[in-house]
Coordinates of C-alpha atoms and ligand atoms in Angstrom, one line a residue:
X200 CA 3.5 -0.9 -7.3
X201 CA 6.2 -2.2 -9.3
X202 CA 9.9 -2.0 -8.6
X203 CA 10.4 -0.9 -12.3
X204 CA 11.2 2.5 -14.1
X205 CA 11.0 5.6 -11.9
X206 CA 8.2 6.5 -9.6
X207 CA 6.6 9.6 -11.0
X208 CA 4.3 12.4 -9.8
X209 CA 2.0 9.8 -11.5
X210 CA 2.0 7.2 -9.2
X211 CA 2.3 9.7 -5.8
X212 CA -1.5 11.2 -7.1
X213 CA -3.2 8.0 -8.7
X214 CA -2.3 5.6 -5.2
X215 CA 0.5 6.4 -2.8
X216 CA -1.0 10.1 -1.4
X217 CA -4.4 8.0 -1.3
X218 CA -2.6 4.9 0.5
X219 CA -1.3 7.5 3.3
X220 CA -4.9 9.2 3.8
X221 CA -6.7 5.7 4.4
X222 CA -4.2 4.1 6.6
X223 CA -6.0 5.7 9.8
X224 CA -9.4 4.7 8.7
X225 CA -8.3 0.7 7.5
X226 CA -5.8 -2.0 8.2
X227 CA -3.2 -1.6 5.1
X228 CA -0.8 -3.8 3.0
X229 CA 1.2 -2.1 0.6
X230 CA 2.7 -4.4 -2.0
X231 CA 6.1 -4.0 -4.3
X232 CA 4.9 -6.4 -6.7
X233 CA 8.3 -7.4 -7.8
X234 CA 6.7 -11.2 -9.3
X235 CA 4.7 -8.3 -11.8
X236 CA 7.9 -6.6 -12.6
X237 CA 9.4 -9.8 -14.1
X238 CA 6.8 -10.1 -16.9
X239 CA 9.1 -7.9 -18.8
X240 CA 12.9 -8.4 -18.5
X241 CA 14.7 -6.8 -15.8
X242 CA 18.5 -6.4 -15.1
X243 CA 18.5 -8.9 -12.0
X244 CA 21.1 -6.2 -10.2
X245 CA 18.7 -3.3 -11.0
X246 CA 16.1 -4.8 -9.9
X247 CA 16.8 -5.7 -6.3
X248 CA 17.9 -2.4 -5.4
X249 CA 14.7 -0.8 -6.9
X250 CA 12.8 -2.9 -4.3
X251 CA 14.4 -1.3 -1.0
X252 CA 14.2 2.0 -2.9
X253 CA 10.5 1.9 -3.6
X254 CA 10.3 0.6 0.0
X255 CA 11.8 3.4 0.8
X256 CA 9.8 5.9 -0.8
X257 CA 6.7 4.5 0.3
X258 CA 7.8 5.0 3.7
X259 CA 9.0 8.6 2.7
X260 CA 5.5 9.6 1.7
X261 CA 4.3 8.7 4.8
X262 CA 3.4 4.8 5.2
X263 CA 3.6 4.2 8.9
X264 CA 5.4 0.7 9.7
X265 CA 3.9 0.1 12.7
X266 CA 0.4 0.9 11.8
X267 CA 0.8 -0.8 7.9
X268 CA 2.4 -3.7 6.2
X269 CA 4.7 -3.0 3.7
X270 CA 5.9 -6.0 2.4
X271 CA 7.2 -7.9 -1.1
X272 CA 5.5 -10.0 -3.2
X273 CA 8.2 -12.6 -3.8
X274 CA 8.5 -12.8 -0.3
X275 CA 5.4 -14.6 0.7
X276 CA 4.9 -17.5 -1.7
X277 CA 1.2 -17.8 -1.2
X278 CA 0.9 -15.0 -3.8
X279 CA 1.7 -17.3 -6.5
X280 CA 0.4 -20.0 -5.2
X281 CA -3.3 -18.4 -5.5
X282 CA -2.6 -16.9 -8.5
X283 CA -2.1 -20.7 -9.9
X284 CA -5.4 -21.5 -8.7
X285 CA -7.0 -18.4 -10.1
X286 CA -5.4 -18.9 -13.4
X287 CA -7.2 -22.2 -13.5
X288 CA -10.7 -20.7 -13.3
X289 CA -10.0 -18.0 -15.8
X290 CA -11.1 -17.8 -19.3
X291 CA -7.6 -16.7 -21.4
X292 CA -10.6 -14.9 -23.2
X293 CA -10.9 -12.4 -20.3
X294 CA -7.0 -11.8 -20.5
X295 CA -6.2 -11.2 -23.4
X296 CA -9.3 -8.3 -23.4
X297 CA -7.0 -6.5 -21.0
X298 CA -6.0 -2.9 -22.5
X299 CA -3.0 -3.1 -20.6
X300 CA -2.4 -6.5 -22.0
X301 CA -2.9 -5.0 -25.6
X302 CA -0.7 -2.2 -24.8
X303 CA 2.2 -4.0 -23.5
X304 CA 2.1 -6.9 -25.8
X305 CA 2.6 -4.9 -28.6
X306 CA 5.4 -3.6 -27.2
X307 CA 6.9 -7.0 -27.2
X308 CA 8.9 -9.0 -30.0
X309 CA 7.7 -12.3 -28.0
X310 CA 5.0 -12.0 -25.7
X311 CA 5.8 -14.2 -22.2
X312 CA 3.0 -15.7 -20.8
X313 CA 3.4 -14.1 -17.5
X314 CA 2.4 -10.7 -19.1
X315 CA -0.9 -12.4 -20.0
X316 CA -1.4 -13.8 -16.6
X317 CA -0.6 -10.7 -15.1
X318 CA -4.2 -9.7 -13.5
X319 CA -4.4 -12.5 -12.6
X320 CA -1.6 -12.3 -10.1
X321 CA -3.0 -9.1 -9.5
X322 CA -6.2 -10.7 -8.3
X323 CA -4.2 -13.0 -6.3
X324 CA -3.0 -10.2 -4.8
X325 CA -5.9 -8.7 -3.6
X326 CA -7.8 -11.8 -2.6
X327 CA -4.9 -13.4 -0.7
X328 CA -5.7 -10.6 1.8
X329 CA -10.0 -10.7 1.2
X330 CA -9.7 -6.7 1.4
X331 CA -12.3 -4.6 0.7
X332 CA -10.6 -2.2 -0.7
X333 CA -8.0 -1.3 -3.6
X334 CA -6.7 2.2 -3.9
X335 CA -5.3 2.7 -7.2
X336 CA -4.9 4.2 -10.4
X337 CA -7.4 5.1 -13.3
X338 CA -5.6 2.7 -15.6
X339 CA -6.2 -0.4 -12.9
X340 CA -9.5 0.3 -13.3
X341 CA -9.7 -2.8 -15.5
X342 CA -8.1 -5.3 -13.8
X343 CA -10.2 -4.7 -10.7
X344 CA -13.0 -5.5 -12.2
X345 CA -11.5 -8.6 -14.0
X346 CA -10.6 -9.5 -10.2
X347 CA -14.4 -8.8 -9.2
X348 CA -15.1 -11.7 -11.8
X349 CA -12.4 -14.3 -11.3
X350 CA -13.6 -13.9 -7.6
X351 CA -17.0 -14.4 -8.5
X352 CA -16.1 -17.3 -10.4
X353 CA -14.4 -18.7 -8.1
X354 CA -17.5 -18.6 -5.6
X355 CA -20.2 -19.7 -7.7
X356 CA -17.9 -22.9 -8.5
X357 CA -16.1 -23.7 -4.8
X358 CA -18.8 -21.7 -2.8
X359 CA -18.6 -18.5 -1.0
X360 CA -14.3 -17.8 -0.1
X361 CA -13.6 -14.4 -1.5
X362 CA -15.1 -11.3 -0.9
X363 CA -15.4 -8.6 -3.4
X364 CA -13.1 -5.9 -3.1
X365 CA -14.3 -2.3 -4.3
X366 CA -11.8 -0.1 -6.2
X367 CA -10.9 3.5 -4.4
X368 CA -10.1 6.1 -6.9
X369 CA -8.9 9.7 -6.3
X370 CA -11.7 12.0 -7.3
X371 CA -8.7 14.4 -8.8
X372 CA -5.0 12.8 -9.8
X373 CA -6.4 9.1 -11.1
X374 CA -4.7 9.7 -14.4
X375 CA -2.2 12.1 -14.5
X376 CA -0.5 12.3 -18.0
X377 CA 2.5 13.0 -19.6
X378 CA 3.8 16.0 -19.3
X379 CA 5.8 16.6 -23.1
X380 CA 2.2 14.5 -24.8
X381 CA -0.5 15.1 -22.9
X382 CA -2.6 12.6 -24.7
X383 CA -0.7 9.2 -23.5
X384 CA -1.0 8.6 -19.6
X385 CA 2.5 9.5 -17.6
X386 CA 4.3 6.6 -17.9
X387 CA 7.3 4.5 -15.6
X388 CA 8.8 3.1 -19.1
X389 CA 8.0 5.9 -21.4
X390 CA 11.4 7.1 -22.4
X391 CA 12.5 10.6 -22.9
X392 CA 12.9 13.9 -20.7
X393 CA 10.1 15.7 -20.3
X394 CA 7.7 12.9 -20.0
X395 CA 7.4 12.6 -16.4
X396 CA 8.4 14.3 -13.0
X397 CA 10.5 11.2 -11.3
X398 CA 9.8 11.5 -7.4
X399 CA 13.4 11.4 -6.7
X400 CA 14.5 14.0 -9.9
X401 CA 16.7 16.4 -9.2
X402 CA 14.4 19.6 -8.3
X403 CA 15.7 21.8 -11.3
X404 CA 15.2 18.9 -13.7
X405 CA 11.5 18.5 -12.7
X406 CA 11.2 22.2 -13.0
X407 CA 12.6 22.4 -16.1
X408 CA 10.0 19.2 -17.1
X409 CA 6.9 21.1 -15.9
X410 CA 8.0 24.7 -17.4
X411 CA 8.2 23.2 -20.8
X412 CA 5.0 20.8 -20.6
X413 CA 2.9 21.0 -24.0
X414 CA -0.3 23.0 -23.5
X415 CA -2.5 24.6 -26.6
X416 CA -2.4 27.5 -28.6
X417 CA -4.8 29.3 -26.5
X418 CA -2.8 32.5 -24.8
X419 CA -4.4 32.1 -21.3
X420 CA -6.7 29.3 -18.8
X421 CA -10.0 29.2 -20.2
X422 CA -12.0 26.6 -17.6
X423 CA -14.8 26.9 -20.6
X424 CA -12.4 25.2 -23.3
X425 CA -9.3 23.4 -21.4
X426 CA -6.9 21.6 -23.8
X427 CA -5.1 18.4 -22.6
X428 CA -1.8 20.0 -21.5
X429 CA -3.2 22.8 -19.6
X430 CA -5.9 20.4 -17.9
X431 CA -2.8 17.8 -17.0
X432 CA -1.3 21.2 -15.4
X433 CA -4.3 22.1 -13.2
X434 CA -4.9 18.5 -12.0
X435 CA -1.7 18.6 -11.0
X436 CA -1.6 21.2 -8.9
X437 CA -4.7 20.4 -7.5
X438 CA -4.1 17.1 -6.5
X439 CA -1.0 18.0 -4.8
X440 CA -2.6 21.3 -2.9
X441 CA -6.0 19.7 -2.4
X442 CA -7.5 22.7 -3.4
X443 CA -11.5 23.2 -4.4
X444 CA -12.5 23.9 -8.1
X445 CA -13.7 27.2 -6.7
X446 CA -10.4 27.6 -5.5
X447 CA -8.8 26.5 -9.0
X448 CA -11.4 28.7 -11.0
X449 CA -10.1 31.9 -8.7
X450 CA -6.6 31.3 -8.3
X451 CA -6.1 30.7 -12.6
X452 CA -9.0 31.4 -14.6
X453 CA -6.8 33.9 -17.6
X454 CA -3.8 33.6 -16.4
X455 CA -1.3 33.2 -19.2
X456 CA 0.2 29.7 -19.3
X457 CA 4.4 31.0 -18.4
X458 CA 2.3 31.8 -15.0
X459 CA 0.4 28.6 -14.9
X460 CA 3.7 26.6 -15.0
X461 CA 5.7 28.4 -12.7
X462 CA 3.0 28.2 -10.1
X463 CA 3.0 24.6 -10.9
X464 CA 6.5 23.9 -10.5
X465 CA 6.6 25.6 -7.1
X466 CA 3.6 23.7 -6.1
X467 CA 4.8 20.0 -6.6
X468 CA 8.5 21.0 -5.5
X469 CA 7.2 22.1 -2.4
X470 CA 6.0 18.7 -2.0
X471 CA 9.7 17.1 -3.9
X472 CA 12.0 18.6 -1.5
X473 CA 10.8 17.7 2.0
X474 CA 9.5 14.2 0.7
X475 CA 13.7 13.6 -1.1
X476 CA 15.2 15.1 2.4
X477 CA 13.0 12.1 4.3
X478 CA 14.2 9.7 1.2
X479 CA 17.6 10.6 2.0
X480 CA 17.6 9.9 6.1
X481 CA 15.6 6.5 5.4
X482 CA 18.2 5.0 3.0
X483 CA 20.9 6.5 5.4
X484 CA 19.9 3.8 8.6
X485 CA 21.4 0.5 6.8
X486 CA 19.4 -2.6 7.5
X487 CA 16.1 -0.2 8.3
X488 CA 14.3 -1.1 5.0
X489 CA 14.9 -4.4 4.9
X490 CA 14.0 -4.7 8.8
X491 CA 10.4 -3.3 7.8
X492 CA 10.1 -5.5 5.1
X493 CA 11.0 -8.8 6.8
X494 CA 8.5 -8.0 9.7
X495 CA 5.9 -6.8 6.5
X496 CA 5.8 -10.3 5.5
X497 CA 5.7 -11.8 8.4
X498 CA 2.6 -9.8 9.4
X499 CA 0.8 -10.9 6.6
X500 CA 2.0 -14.4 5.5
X501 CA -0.4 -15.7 8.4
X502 CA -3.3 -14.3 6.6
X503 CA -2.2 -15.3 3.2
X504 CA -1.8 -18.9 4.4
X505 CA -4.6 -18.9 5.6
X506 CA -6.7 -18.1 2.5
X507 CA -4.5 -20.8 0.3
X508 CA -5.5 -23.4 2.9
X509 CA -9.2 -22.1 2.9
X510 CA -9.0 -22.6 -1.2
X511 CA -7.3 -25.6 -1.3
X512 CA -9.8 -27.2 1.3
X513 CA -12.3 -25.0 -1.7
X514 CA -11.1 -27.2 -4.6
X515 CA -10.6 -30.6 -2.6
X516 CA -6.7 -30.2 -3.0
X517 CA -4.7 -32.1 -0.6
X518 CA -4.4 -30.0 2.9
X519 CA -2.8 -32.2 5.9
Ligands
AMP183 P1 2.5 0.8 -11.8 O1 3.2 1.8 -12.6 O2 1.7 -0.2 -12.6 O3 3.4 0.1 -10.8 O4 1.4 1.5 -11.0 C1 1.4 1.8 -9.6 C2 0.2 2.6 -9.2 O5 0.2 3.9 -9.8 C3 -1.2 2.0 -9.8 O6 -2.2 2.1 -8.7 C4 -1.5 2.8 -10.9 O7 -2.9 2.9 -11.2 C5 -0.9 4.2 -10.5 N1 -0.5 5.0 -11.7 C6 0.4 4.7 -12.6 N2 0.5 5.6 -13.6 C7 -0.4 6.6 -13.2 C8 -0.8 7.9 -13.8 N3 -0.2 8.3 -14.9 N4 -1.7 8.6 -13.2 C9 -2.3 8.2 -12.0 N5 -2.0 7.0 -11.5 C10 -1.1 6.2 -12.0

């Protein structure tokens, strides 16, 4: 993830509650993909100390330390250094196709090129590491496939190096949208209140986000004819009680939508409080974050290094 903006209810349901589920069945590296982050301008200050605090609410969620890597990008250099390689075996015609390309750009007075090469850092990212597998969000979608290609590419020129990592998405939570418009996807940058429940927002302001979300005209839950808003609700609190649909259908079918909300609200603050009271003893220990990040990256620069050396010896560039 991204050391930008605010993590939101969005991000905890599309990847982090997936990234603690796996971590028993597969051998993890979590990312803060702070070289991503810098493709739009960041306030150098602001930035640094978003890195230890996404550090440390990936460690408040549940990441394990001694059983996963949690590391940053920046860090270990071999995630540029692959990404260089990569960009030079990728069409610009397959970037600039990128939605999330489109949607940023235009957002821009002056595009950089780093937001162009973006996925392809992301690819880096993923194939530094030759993992199978890439839990994420409905919106990266996208750029995993682009990343299936460049690595095919990449093997159909050099030979066989990469393997092909399949994307993991959750069957409920993969796109969890915004709370005030329920037709844009919940959103880090998007401005405003009422947009987004921030994992770390104070637990009457979240309340106050979910009670007023937009729904529909409709008086009550209809599972035959679901607007937007109410849907975004249910998904919601699905994803964060991991209940059946059967369950769903009992629990809301006609309830009126006040009820719908305040059930809500209680639902993903039950999950808010506890997970802010472990925020708050992590960032407590000074030097604890950055201890598991340093020992992160040294975990997995040994890998990394190993894969640029593999593509270098690839591409006939010069290896001692
Ligand atoms: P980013 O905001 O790009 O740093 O995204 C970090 C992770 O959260 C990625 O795996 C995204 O796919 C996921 N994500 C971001 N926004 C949402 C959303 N609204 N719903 C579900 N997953 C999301």
């Amino acid at each position: 993830m991204q050391p930008s903006g605010n993590l939101h209810i969005g991000n905890y349901l599309g990847a982090l509650k997936s990234w603690v589920r796996i971590q028993s069945d597969y051998e993890c590296i979590f990312c803060i993909v702070d070289l991503h982050a810098v493709t739009v301008y960041q306030d150098p200050k602001e930035l640094r100390s978003k890195i230890e605090e996404m550090a440390a609410l990936y460690l408040a969620a549940g990441i394990d330390p001694k059983q996963s890597a949690i590391m940053v990008q920046s860090a270990v250099p071999a995630h540029a250094e692959l990404a260089w390689m990569l960009t030079c075996v990728t069409p610009v015609g397959w970037l600039e196709r990128m939605t999330q390309f489109k949607t940023k750009a235009a957002a821009q007075e002056s595009v950089g090129d780093g937001l162009l090469q973006y996925p392809v850092l992301m690819a880096a990212d993923i194939l530094l590491y030759q993992a199978a597998i890439v839990p994420v969000g409905d919106d990266q979608s996208q750029h995993l496939e682009l990343t299936r290609d460049i690595a095919q590419r990449f093997n159909s020129l050099y030979g066989d190096t990469f393997v092909m990592p399949s994307t993991s998405l959750p069957s409920v939570g993969a796109r969890v949208m915004g709370l005030d418009d329920p037709t844009v996807k919940m959103s880090k940058s998007a401005a405003g209140a009422g947009h987004a429940v921030a994992l770390l927002d104070p637990p009457g302001k979240a309340r106050k986000a979910i009670l007023r979300a937009t729904t529909d005209s409709n008086p009550a839950v209809d599972f035959g004819n679901l607007g937007p808003g109410v849907a975004n609700l249910l998904t919601i609190f699905q994803a964060f009680g991991g209940w059946s649909d059967e369950q769903m259908r009992a629990q809301f079918s006609g309830l009126r939508y006040g009820d719908l909300k305040k059930q809500v609200a209680d639902m993903v603050l039950s999950h808010l409080e506890p997970f802010q009271k472990r925020y708050r003893e992590i960032i407590s220990e000074p030097g604890y974050v950055a201890g598991i990040l340093r020992d992160g990256a040294a975990r997995v620069e040994p890998v990394a290094d190993s894969t640029v050396a593999l593509v270098k010896r690839r591409m006939g560039l010069y290896t001692e």
